[in-house]
Short mmCIF file of C-alpha atoms in Angstrom, two decimals:
data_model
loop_
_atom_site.label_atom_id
_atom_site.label_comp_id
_atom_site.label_asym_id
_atom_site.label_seq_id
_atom_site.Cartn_x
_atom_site.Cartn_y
_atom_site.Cartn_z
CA UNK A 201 0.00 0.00 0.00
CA UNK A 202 1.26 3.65 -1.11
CA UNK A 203 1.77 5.83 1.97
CA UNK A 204 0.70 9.28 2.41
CA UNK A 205 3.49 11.62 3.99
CA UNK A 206 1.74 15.18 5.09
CA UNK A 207 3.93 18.29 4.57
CA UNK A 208 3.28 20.82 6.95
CA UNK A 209 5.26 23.41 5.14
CA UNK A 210 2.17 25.11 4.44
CA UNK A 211 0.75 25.04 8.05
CA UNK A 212 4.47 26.75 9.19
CA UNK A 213 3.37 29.83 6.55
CA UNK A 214 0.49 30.34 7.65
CA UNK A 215 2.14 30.63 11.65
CA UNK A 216 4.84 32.93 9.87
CA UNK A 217 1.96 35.16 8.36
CA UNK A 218 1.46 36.77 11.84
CA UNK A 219 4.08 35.44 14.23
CA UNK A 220 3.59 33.95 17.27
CA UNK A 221 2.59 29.98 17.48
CA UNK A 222 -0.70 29.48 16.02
CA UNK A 223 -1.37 26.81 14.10
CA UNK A 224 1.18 25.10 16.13
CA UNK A 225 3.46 22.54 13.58
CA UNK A 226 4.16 20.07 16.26
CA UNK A 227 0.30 20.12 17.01
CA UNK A 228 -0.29 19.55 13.29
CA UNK A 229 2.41 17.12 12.89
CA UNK A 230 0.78 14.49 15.66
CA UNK A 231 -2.81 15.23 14.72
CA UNK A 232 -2.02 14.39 10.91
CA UNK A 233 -0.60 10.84 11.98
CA UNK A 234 -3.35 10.69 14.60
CA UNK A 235 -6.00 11.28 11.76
CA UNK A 236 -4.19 8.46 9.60
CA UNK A 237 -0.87 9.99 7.76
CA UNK A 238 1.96 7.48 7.83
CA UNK A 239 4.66 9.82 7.42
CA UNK A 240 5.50 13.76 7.65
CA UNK A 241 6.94 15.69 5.42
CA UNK A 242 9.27 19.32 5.94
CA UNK A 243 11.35 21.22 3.87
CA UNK A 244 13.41 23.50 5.84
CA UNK A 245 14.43 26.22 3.15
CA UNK A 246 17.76 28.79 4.24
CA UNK A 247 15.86 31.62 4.66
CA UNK A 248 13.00 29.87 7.02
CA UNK A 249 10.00 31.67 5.41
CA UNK A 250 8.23 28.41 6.11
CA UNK A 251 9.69 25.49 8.13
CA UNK A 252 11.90 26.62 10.53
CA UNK A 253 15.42 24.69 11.88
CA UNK A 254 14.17 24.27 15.27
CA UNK A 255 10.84 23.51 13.64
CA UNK A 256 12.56 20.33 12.62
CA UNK A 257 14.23 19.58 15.61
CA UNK A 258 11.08 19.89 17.96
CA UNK A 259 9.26 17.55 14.85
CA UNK A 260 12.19 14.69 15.71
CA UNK A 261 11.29 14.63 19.10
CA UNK A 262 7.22 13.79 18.42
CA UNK A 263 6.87 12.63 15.25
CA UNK A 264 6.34 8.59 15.54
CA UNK A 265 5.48 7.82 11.91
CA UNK A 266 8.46 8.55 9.16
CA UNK A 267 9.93 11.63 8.73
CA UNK A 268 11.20 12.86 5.68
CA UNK A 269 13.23 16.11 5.24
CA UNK A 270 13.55 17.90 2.05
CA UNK A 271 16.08 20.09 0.72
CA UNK A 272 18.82 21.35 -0.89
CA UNK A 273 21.99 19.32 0.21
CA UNK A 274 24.08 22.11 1.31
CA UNK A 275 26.38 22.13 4.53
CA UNK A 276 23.36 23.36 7.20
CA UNK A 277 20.89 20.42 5.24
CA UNK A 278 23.57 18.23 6.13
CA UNK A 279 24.15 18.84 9.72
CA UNK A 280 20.72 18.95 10.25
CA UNK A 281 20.29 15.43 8.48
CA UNK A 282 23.08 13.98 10.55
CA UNK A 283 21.72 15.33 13.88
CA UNK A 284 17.90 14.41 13.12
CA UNK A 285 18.59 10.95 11.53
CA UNK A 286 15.11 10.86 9.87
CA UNK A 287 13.70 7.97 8.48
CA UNK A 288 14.08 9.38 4.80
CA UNK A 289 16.12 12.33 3.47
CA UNK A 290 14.92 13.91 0.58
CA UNK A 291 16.88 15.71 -1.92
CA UNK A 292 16.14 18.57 -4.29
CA UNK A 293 18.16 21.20 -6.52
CA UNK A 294 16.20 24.04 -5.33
CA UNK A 295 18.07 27.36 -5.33
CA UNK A 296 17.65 29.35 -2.32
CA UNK A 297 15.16 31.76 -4.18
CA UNK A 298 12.98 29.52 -5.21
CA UNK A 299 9.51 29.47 -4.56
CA UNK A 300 8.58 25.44 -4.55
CA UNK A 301 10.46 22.54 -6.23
CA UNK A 302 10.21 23.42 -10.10
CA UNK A 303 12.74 20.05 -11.52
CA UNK A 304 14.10 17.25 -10.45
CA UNK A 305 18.18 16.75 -10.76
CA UNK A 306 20.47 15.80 -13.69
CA UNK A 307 21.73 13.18 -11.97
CA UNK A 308 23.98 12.30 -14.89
CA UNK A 309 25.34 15.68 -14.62
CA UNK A 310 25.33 15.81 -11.08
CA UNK A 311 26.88 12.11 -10.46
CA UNK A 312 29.94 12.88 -8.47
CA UNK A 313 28.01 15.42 -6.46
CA UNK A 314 25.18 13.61 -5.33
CA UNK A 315 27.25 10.29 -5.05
CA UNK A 316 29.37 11.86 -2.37
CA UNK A 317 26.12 13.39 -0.81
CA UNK A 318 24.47 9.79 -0.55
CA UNK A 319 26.95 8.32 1.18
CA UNK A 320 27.62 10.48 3.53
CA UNK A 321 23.60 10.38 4.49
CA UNK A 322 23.90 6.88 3.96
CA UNK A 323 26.24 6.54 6.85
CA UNK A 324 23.74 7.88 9.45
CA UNK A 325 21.45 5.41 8.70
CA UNK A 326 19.34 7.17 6.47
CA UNK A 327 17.44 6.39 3.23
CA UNK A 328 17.89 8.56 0.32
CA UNK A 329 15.88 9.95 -2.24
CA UNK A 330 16.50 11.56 -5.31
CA UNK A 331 13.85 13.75 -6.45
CA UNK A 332 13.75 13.72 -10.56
CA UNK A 333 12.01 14.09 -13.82
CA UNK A 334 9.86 10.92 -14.87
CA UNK A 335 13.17 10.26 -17.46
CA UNK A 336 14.82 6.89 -17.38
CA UNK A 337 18.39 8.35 -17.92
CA UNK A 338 18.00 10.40 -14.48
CA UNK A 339 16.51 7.55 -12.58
CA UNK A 340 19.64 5.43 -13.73
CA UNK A 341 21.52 8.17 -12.47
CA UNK A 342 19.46 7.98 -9.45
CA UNK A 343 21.10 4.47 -9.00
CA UNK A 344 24.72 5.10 -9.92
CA UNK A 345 24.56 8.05 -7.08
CA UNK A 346 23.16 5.08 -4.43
CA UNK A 347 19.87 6.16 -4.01
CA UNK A 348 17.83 4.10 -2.43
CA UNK A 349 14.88 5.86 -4.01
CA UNK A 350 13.79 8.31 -6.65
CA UNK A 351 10.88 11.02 -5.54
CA UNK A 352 8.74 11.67 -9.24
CA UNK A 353 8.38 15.46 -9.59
CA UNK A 354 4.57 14.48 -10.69
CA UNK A 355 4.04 18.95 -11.63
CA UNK A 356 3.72 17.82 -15.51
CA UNK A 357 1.89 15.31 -14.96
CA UNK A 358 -1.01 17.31 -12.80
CA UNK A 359 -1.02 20.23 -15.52
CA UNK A 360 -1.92 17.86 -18.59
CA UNK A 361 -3.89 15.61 -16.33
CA UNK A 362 -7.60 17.25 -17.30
CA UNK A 363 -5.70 17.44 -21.07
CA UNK A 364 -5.00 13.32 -21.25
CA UNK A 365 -4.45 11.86 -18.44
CA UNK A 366 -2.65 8.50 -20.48
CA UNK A 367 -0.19 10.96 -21.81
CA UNK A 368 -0.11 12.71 -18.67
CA UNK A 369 0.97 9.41 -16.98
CA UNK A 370 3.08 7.30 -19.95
CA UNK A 371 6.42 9.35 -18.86
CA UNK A 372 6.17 8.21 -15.66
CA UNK A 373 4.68 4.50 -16.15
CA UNK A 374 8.44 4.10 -18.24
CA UNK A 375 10.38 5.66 -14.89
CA UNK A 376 8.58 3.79 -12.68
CA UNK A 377 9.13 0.49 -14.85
CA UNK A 378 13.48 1.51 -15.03
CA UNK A 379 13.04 2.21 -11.33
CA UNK A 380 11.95 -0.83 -10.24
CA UNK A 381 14.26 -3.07 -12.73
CA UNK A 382 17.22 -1.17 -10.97
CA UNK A 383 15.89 -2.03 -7.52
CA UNK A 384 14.82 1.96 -6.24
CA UNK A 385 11.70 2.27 -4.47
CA UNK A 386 9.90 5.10 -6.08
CA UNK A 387 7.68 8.20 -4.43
CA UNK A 388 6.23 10.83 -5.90
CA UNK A 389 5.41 14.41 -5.03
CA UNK A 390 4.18 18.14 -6.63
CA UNK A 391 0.29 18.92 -7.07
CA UNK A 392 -0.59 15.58 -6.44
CA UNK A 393 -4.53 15.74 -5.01
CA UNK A 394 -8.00 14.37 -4.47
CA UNK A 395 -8.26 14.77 -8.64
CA UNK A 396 -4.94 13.60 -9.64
CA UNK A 397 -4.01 10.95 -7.32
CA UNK A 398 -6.18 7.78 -7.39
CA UNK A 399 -5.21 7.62 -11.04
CA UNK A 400 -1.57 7.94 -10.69
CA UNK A 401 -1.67 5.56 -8.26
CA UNK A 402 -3.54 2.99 -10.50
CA UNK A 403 -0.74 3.26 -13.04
CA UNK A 404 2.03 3.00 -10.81
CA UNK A 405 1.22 -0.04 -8.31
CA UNK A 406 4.46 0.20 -7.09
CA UNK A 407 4.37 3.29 -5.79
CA UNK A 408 5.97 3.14 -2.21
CA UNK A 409 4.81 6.67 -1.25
CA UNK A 410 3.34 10.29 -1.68
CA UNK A 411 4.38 13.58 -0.27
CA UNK A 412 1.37 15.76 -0.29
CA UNK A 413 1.65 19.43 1.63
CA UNK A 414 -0.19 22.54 -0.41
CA UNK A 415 -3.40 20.93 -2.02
CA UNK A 416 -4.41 18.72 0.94
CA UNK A 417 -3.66 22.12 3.18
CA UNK A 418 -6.33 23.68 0.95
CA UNK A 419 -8.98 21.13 1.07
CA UNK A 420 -8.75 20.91 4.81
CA UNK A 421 -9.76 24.67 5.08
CA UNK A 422 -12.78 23.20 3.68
CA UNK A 423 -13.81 19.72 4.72
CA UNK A 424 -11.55 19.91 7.87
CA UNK A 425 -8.33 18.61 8.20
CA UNK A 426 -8.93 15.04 9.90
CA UNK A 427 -11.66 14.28 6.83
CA UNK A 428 -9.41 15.82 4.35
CA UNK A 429 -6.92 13.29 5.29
CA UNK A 430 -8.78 10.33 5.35
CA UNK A 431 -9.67 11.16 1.70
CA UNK A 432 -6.19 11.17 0.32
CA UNK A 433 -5.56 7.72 2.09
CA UNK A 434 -8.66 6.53 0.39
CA UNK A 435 -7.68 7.59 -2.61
CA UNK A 436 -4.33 5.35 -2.54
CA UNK A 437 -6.16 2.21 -1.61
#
């Protein structure tokens, strides 16, 4: 069964809007896996407009289901990785300017890099995901770094989804196939929701997991956050 990993970046914004503590992340973290998420999700960005450090750090303490941090793999992502020890670290060539995750890596390109970076997380006892395009060549790349899985960055595939949905989906049906002849378990994450999701998830039966933050956020302002939830999960059965 595909799990669903909540990020809470969004919930952190909306406490950053006005200072102070309300919503509380912690609070959302251990009501999302109390209403049925199996994992949580943060992306800690430099300039903490969102998740903050200590965000993370008070998350490590509480959060019971997996945790998987997101981010750029620069010195601070590190540290923070090797002090956390999360069940899953996440990584994504976001600039420090950027507004979301817009790509996944070259890993061709980016081989020595990232190889060096997976070991190293690799050493703590941490998985390691590489978030890509749905291309073969990067998820083969994925494996000569030493992944141990590749995130799909599913954006494409959610703007031609109302267009044609098989189209939408055959670029990542052919990663998912290379991904699981090379041994990588294989999530997938980026405006994935309660439209876009069951189908994905029928065309990829091997999909290990979803990280879903800024459409499920949405939802929840209107059908409540616990019942928001429970519809995503249904949606991956």
């Amino acid at each position: 069964m595909t799990k669903l990993s909540v990020n809470i970046n969004k919930i952190a914004t909306l406490r950053n809007s006005r200072g102070g503590d309300n919503p509380n992340v912690v609070k959302a973290a251990l009501d999302a896996e109390r209403f049925g998420a199996e994992g949580i999700t943060v992306h800690p960005r430099p300039d903490e407009r969102h998740i903050t450090y200590q965000d993370v750090l008070d998350l490590s303490e509480v959060v019971t289901t997996e945790f998987n941090i997101e981010g750029y793999p620069d010195e601070r992502f590190m540290e923070i990785i090797k002090k956390v020890k999360p069940a899953q670290a996440t990584l994504v060539p976001d600039p420090p300017t950027a507004i979301t995750s817009n790509a996944g890596w070259d890993t061709v390109k980016h081989e020595g890099f990232l190889k060096e970076i997976c070991e190293a997380i690799k050493a703590e006892g941490v998985r390691v995901s590489i978030f890509v395009d749905p291309d073969p060549q990067f998820v083969m790349g994925a494996k000569n770094c030493g992944a141990d899985r590749i995130e799909l960055y599913t954006e494409p595939y959610a703007a031609n989804f109302h267009k044609d949905k098989e189209e939408a989906v055959s670029h990542y049906v052919a990663a998912a196939v290379k991904a699981q002849e090379l041994g990588l378990g294989i999530n997938a994450g980026h405006d994935l929701d309660l439209d876009n999701l069951k189908y994905l998830k029928e065309q990829l039966p091997q999909l290990d997991e979803v990280s879903i933050g800024h459409a499920l956020v949405c939802d929840a302002l209107y059908m409540g956050f616990e019942n928001t939830i429970q519809l995503y999960l249904r949606q991956l059965k």
